[in-house]
mmCIF file of C-alpha atoms in Angstrom:
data_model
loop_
_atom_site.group_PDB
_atom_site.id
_atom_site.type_symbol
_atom_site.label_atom_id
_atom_site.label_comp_id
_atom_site.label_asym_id
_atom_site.label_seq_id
_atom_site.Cartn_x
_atom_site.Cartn_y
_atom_site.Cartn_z
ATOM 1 C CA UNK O 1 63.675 77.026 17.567
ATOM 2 C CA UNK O 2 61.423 74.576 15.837
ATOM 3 C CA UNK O 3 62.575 72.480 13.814
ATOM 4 C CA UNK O 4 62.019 71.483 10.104
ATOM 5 C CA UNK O 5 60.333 68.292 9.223
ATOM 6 C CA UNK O 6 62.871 66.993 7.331
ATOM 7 C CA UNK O 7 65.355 67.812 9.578
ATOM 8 C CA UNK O 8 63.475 65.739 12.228
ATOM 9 C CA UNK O 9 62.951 62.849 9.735
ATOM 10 C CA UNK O 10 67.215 63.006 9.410
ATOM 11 C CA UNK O 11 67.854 63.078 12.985
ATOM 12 C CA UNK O 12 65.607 60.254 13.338
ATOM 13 C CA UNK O 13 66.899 58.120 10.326
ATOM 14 C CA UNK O 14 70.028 59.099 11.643
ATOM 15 C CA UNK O 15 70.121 57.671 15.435
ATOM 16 C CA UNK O 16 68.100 54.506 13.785
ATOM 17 C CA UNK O 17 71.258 53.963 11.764
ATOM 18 C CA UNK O 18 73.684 54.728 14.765
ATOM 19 C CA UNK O 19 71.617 52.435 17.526
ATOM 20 C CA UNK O 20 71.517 49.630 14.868
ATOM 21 C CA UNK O 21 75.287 49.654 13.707
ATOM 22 C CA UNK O 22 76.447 49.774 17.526
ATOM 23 C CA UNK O 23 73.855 46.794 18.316
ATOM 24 C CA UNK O 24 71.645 49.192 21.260
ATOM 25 C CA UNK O 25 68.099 48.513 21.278
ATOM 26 C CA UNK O 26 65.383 51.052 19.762
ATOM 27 C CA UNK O 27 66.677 51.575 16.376
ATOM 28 C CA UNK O 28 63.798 49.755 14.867
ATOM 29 C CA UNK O 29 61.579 52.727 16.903
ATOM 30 C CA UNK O 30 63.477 55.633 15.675
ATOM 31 C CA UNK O 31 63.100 53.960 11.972
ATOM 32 C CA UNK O 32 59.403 53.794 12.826
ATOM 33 C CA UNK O 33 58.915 57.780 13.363
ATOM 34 C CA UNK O 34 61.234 58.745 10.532
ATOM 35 C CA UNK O 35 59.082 56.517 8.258
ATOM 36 C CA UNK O 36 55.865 58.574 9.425
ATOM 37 C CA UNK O 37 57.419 61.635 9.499
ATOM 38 C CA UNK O 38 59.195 61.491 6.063
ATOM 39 C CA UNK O 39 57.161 62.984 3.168
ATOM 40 C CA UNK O 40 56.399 61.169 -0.516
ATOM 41 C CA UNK O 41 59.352 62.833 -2.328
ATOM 42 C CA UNK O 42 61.277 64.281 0.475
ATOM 43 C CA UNK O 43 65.073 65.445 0.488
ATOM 44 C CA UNK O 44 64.924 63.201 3.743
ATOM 45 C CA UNK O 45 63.814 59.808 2.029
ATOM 46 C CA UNK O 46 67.487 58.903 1.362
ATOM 47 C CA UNK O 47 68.149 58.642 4.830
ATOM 48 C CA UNK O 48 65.366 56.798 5.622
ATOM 49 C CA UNK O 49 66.065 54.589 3.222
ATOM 50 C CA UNK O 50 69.474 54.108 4.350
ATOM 51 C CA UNK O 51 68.552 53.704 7.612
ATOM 52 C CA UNK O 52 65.674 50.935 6.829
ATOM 53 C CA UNK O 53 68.734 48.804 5.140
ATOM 54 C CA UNK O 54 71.005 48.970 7.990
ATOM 55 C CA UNK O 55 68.245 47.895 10.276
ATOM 56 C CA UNK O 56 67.266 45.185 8.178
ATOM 57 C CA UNK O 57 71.210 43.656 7.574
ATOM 58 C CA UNK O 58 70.410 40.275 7.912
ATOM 59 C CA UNK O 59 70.153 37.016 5.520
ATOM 60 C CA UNK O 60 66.736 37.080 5.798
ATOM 61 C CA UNK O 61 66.130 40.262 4.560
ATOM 62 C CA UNK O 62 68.233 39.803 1.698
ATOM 63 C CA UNK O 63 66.206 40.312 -0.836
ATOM 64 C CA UNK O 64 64.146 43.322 0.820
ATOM 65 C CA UNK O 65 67.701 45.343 1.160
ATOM 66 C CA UNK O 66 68.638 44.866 -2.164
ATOM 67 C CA UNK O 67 65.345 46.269 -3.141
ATOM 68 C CA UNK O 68 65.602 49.078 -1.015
ATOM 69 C CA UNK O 69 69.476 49.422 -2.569
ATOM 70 C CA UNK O 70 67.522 49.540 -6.150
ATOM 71 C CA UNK O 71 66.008 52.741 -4.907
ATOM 72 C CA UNK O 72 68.477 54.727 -3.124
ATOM 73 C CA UNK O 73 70.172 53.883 -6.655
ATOM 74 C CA UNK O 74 67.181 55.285 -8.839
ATOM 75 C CA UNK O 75 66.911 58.324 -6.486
ATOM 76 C CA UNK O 76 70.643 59.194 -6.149
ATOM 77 C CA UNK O 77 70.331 61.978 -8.964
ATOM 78 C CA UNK O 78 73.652 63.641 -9.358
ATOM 79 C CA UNK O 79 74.976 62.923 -5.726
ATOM 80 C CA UNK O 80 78.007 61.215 -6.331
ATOM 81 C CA UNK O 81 78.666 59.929 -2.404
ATOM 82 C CA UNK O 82 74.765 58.815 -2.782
ATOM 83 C CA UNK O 83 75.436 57.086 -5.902
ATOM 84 C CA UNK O 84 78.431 55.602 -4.949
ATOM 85 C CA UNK O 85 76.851 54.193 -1.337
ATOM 86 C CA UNK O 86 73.714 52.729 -3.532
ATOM 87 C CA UNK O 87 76.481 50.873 -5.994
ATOM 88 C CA UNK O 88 78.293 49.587 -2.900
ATOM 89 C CA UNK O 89 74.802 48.412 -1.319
ATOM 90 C CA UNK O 90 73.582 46.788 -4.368
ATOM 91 C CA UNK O 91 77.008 44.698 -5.280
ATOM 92 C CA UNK O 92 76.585 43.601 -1.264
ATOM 93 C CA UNK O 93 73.794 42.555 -1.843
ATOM 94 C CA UNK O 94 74.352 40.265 -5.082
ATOM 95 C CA UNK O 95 77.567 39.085 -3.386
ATOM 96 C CA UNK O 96 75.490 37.554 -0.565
ATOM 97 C CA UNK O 97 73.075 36.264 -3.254
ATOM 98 C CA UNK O 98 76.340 34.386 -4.450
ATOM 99 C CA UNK O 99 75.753 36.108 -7.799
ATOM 100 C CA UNK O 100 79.460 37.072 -7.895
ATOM 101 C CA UNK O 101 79.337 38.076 -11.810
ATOM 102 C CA UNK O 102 76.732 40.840 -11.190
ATOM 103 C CA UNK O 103 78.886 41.878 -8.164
ATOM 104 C CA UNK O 104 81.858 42.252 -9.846
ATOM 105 C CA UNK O 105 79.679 44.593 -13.214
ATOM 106 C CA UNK O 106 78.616 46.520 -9.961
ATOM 107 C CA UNK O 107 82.096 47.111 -9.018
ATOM 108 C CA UNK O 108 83.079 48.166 -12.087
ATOM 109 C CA UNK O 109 80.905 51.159 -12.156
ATOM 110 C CA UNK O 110 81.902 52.156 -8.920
ATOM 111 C CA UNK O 111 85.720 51.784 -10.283
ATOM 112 C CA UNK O 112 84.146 54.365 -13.084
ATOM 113 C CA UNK O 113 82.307 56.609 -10.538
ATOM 114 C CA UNK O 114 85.756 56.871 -8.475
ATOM 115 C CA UNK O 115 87.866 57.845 -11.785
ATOM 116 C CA UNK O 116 85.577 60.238 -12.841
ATOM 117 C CA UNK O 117 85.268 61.897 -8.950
ATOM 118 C CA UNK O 118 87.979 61.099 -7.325
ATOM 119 C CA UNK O 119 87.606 60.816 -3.468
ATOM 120 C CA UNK O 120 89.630 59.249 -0.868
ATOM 121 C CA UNK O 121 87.013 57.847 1.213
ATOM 122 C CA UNK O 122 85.187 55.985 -1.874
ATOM 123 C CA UNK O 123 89.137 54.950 -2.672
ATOM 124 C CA UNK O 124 88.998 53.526 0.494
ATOM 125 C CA UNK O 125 86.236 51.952 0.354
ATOM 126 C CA UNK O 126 86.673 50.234 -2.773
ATOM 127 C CA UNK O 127 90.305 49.013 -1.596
ATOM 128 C CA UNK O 128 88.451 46.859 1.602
ATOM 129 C CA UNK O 129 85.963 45.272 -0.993
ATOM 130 C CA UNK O 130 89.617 44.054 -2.667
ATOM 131 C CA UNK O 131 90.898 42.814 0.111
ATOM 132 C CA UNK O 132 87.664 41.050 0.950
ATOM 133 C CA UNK O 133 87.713 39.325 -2.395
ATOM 134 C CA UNK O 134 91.111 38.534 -2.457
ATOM 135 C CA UNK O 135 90.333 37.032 1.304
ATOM 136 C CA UNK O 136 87.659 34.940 0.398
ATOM 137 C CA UNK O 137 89.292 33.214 -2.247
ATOM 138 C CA UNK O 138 92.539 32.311 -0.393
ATOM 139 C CA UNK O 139 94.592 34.945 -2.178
ATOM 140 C CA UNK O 140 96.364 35.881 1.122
ATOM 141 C CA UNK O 141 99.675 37.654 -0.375
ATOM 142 C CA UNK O 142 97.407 39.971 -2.751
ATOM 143 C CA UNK O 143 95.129 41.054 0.301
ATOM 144 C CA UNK O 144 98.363 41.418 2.776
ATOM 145 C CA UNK O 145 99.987 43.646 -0.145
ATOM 146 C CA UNK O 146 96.631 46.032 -0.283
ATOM 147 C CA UNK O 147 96.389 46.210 3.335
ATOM 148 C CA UNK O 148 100.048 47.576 3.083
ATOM 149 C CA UNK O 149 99.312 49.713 0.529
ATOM 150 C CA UNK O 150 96.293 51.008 2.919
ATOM 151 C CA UNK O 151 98.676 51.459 6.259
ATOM 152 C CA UNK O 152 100.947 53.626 4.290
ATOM 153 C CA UNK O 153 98.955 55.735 3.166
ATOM 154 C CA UNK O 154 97.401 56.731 6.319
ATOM 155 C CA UNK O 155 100.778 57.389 8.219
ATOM 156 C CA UNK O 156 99.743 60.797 8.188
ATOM 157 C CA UNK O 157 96.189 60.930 9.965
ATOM 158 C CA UNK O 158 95.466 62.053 13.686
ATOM 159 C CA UNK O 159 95.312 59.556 16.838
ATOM 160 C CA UNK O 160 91.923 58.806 16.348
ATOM 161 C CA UNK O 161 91.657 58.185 12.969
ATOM 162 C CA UNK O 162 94.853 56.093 12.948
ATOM 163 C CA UNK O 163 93.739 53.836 15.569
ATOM 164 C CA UNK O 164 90.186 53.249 13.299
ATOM 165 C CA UNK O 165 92.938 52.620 10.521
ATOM 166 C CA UNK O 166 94.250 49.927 12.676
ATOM 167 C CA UNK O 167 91.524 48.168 13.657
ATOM 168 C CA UNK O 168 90.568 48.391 9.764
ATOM 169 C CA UNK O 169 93.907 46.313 9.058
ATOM 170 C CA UNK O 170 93.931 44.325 12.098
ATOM 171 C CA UNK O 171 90.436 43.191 10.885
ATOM 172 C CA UNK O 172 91.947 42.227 7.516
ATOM 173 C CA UNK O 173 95.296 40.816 9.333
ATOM 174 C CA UNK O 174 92.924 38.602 11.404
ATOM 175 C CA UNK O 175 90.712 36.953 8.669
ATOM 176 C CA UNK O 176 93.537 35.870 6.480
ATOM 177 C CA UNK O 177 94.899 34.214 9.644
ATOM 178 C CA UNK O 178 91.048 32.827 11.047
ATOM 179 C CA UNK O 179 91.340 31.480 7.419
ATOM 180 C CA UNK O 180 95.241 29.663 8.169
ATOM 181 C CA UNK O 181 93.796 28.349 11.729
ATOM 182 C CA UNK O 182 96.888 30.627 13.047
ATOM 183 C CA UNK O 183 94.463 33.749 14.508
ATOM 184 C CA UNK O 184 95.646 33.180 18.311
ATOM 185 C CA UNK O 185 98.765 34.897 16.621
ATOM 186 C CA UNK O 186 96.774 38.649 17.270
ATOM 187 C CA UNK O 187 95.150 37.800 20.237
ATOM 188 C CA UNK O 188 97.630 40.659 22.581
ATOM 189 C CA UNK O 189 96.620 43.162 19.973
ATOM 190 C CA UNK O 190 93.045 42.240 19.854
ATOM 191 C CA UNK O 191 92.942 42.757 23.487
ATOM 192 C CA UNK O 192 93.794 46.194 23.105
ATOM 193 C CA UNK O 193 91.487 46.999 20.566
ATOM 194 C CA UNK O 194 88.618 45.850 22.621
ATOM 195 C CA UNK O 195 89.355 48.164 24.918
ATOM 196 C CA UNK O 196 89.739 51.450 22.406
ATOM 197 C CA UNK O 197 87.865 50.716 19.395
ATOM 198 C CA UNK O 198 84.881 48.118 19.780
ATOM 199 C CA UNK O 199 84.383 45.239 22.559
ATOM 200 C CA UNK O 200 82.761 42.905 19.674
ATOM 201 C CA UNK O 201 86.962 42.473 18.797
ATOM 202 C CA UNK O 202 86.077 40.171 21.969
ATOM 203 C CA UNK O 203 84.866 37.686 19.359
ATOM 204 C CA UNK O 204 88.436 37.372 18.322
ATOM 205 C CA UNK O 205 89.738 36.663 21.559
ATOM 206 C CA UNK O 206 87.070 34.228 22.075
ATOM 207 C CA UNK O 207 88.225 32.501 18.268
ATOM 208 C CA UNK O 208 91.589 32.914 18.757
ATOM 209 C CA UNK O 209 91.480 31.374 22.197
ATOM 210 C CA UNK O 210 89.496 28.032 21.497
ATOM 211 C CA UNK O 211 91.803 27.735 18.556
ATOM 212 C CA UNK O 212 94.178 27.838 20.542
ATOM 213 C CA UNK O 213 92.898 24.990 22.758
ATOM 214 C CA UNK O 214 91.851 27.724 25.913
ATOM 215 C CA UNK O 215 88.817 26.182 25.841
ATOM 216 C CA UNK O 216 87.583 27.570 29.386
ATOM 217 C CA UNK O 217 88.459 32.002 28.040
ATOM 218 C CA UNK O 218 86.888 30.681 24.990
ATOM 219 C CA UNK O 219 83.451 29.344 26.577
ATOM 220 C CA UNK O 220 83.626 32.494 29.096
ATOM 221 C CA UNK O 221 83.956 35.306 26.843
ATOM 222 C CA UNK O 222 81.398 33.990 24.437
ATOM 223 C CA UNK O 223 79.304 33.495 27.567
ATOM 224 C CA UNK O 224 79.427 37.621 28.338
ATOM 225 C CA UNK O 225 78.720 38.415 24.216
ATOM 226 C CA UNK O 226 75.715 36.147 24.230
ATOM 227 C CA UNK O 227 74.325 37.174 27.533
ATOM 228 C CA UNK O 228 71.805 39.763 25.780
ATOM 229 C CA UNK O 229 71.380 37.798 22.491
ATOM 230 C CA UNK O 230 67.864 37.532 22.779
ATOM 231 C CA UNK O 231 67.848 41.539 21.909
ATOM 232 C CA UNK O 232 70.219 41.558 18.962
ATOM 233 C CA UNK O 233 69.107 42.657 15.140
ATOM 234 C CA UNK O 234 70.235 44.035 12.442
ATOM 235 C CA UNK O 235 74.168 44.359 11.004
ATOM 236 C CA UNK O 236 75.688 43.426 15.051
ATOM 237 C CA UNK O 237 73.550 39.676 14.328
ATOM 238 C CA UNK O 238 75.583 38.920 11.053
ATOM 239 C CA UNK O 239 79.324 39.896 12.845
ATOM 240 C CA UNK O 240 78.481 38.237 16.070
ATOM 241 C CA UNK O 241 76.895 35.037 14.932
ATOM 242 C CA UNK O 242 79.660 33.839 12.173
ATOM 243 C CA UNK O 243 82.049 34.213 14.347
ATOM 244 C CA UNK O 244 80.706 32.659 17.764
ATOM 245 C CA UNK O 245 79.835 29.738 15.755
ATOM 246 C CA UNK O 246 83.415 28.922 14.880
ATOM 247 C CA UNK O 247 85.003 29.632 18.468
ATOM 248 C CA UNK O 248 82.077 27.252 19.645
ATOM 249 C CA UNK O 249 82.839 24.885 17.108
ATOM 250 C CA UNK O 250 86.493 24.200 17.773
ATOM 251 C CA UNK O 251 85.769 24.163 21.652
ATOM 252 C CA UNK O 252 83.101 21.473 20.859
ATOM 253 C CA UNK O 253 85.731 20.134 18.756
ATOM 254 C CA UNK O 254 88.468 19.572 22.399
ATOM 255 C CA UNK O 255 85.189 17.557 23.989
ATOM 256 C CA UNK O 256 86.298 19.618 26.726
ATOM 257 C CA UNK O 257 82.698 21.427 28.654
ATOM 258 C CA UNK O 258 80.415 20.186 26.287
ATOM 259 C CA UNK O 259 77.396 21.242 28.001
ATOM 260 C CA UNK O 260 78.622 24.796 28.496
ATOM 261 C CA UNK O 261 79.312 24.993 24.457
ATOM 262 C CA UNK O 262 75.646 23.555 23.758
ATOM 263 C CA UNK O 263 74.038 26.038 26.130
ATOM 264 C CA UNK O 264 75.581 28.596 24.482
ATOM 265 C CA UNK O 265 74.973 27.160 21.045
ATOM 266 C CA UNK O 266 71.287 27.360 22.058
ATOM 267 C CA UNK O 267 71.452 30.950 22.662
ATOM 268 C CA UNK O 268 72.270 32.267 19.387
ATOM 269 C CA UNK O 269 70.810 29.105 17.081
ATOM 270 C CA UNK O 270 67.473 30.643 16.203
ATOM 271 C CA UNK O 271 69.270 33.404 14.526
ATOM 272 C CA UNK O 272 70.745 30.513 11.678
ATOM 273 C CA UNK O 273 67.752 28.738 10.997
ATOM 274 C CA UNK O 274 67.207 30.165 7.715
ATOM 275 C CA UNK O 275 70.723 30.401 7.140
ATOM 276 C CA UNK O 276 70.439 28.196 4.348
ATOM 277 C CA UNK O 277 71.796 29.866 1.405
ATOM 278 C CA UNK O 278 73.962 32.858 0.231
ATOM 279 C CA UNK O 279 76.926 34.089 1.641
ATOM 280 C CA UNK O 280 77.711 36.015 4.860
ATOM 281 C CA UNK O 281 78.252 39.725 4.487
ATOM 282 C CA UNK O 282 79.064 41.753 7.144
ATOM 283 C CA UNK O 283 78.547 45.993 8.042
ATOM 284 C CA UNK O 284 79.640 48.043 6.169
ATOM 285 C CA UNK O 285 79.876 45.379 3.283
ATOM 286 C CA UNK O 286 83.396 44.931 3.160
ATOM 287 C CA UNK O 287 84.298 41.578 5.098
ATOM 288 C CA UNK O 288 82.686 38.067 3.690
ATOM 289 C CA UNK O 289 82.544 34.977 6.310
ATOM 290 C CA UNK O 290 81.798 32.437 3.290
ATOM 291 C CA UNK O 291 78.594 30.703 3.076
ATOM 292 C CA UNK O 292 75.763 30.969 5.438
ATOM 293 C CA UNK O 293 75.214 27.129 5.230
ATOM 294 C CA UNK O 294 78.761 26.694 6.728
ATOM 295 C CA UNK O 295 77.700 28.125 9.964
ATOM 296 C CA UNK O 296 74.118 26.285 10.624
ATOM 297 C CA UNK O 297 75.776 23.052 9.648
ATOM 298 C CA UNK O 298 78.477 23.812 11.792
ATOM 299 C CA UNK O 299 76.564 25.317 15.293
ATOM 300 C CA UNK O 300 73.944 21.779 13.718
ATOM 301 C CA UNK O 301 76.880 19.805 14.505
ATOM 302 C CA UNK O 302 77.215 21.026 17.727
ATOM 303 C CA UNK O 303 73.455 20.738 19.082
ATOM 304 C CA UNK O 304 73.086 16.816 16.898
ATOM 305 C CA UNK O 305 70.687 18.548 14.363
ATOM 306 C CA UNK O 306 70.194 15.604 11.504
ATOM 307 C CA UNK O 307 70.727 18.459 9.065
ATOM 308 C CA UNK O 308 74.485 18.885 9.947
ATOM 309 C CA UNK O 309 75.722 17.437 7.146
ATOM 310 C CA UNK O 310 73.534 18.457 4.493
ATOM 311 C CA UNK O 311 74.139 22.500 5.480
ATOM 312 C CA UNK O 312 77.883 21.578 5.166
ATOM 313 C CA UNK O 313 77.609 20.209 1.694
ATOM 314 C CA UNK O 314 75.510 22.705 0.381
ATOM 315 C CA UNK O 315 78.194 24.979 2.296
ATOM 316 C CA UNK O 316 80.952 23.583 0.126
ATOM 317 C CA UNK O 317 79.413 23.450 -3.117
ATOM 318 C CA UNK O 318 78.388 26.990 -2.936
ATOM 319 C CA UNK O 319 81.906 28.084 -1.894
ATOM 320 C CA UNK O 320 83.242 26.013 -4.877
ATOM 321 C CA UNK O 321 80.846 28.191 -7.280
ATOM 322 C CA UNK O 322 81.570 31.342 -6.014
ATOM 323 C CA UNK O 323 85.147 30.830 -5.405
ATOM 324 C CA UNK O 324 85.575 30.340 -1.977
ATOM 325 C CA UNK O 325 88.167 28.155 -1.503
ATOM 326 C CA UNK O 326 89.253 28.110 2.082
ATOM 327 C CA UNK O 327 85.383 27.630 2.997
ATOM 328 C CA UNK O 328 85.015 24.960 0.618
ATOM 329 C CA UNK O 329 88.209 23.084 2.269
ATOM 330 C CA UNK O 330 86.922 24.507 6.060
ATOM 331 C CA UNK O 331 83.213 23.028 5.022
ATOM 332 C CA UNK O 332 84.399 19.685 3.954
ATOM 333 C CA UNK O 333 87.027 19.280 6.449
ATOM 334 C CA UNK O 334 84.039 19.740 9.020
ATOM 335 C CA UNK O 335 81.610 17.521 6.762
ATOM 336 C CA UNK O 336 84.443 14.813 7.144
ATOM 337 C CA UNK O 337 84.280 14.629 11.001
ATOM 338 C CA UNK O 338 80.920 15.003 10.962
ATOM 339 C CA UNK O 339 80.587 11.813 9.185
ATOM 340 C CA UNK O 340 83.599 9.708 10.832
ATOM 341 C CA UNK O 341 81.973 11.107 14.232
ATOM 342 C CA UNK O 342 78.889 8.780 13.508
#
């Protein structure tokens, strides 16, 4: 059978969305088609839509996805998951705009959307983007007691969707720790979850292991994620790069294979070089890595870039306005060494 245009426009939108989330090339291709295909005022727009602001999850694009966000808001009608999605998109958005007031109105509708249709997954949802905030402003015992309240209520579910569960909370578990300097704690679990749920948790292992001063499993798993960089877009850029910086960082910090850590600094610096303001939000909007400033100052510091230490003040200022506090202590802390280092 033949099938319908806007059904071809979905399944299009659709594996654009899929390729770009798991980080496989082509997604911008399949976007392409859907975008010809789709018709001025077609039920398939949404998706397209959708589809355009995965694929363009980036800093860069900031201010093009919270456009696109504007619309999938104006053209929700009465669909209260589409709604919903377009809230969450457009608070994302003014989060990583550092405009945490208008964030935090957003979030209040969504609150109101949820009370008036209650749904677990939009519960759900809305729970993470807690836990996030509470995360990024050093509130560590009010994001461990949501992430509780998460795990037990999911002591029920299948195999499958408890182990997604647990990789949900290990994320959480993981950041609050990244955020104590204590995240070699999880590296045994994150081993296993590499292996069942998603082999970016390799970043982790990488983090955890320079922290932990195992400099050379550092330096060689970040040399396998990088390998391909030169491909990468889209939402896989902002939750590789944040996090590669950092293991690099404290490896460069040992002095131990410095010319190993710059080579691979080299690889992924183009993608921070208009990392210069905001905040870092990554897919699906629910974990925050602090400013984007923190991260070019910091892989800067690693490559001698004379702009080092100007990323990593703007870094801390704009985690002091937008109440970031472990950034603004992990900025200046990195500012300070940057400085004695000279």
């Amino acid at each position: 059978d033949v099938l319908d245009a806007d059904t071809v426009v979905r399944l299009q939108a659709g594996e654009a969305a899929r390729r770009t989330v798991l980080g496989l090339p082509g997604a911008r291709d399949h976007l392409a088609v859907a975008a010809e295909l789709c018709e001025p005022g077609s039920s398939a727009a949404h998706d397209v839509l959708l589809a355009e602001f995965l694929c363009r999850w980036t800093p860069a694009d900031r201010a093009d996805r919270a456009k696109i966000a504007d619309e999938l808001y104006r053209t929700s009608g009465g669909d209260v998951h589409r709604r919903a999605t377009a809230l969450h998109l457009q608070r994302v958005c003014a989060l990583e705009s550092a405009d945490v007031r208008m964030a935090r109105r957003i979030s209040t509708e969504v609150s109101r959307v949820i009370a008036t249709h209650p749904d677990t997954d939009l519960a759900t949802m809305q729970l993470w983007w807690r836990v996030m905030l509470a995360l990024l402003r050093g509130n560590f015992e009010q994001s461990s007691e949501l992430t509780t309240e998460y795990a037990e209520s999911v002591e029920s579910l299948g195999d499958q969707a408890k182990l997604l569960s647990e990789a949900s909370i290990a994320t959480s578990e993981s950041i609050a720790l990244w955020l104590r300097g204590r995240l070699h704690e999880m590296l045994p679990r994150f081993d296993d979850l590499t292996e069942s749920v998603d082999d970016d948790f390799a970043l982790v292992i990488a983090l955890g292991s320079a922290e932990a001063g195992d400099v050379d499993r550092a330096l060689a798993v970040a040399t396998e994620i990088t390998a391909d960089a030169a491909s990468w877009s889209g939402p896989r850029v902002v939750v590789r790069v944040p996090l590669l910086v950092d293991a690099l960082y404290m490896a460069w910090r040992t002095g131990e294979d410095l010319d190993r850590t710059r080579r691979i600094a080299a690889r992924i610096a183009p993608f921070v070089e208009d990392w210069n303001d905001g905040l870092i939000v990554q897919w699906p909007g629910v974990v925050c890595v602090g400013p984007a400033s923190l991260y070019r100052g910091s892989l800067g510091a690693i490559v001698g870039n004379d702009s080092a230490a100007d990323d990593l003040e703007a870094a801390a200022h704009l985690a002091d306005d937008t109440g970031a506090r472990p950034f603004a202590e992990r900025a200046r802390a990195r500012l300070a060494h940057l400085r004695e280092s000279h």
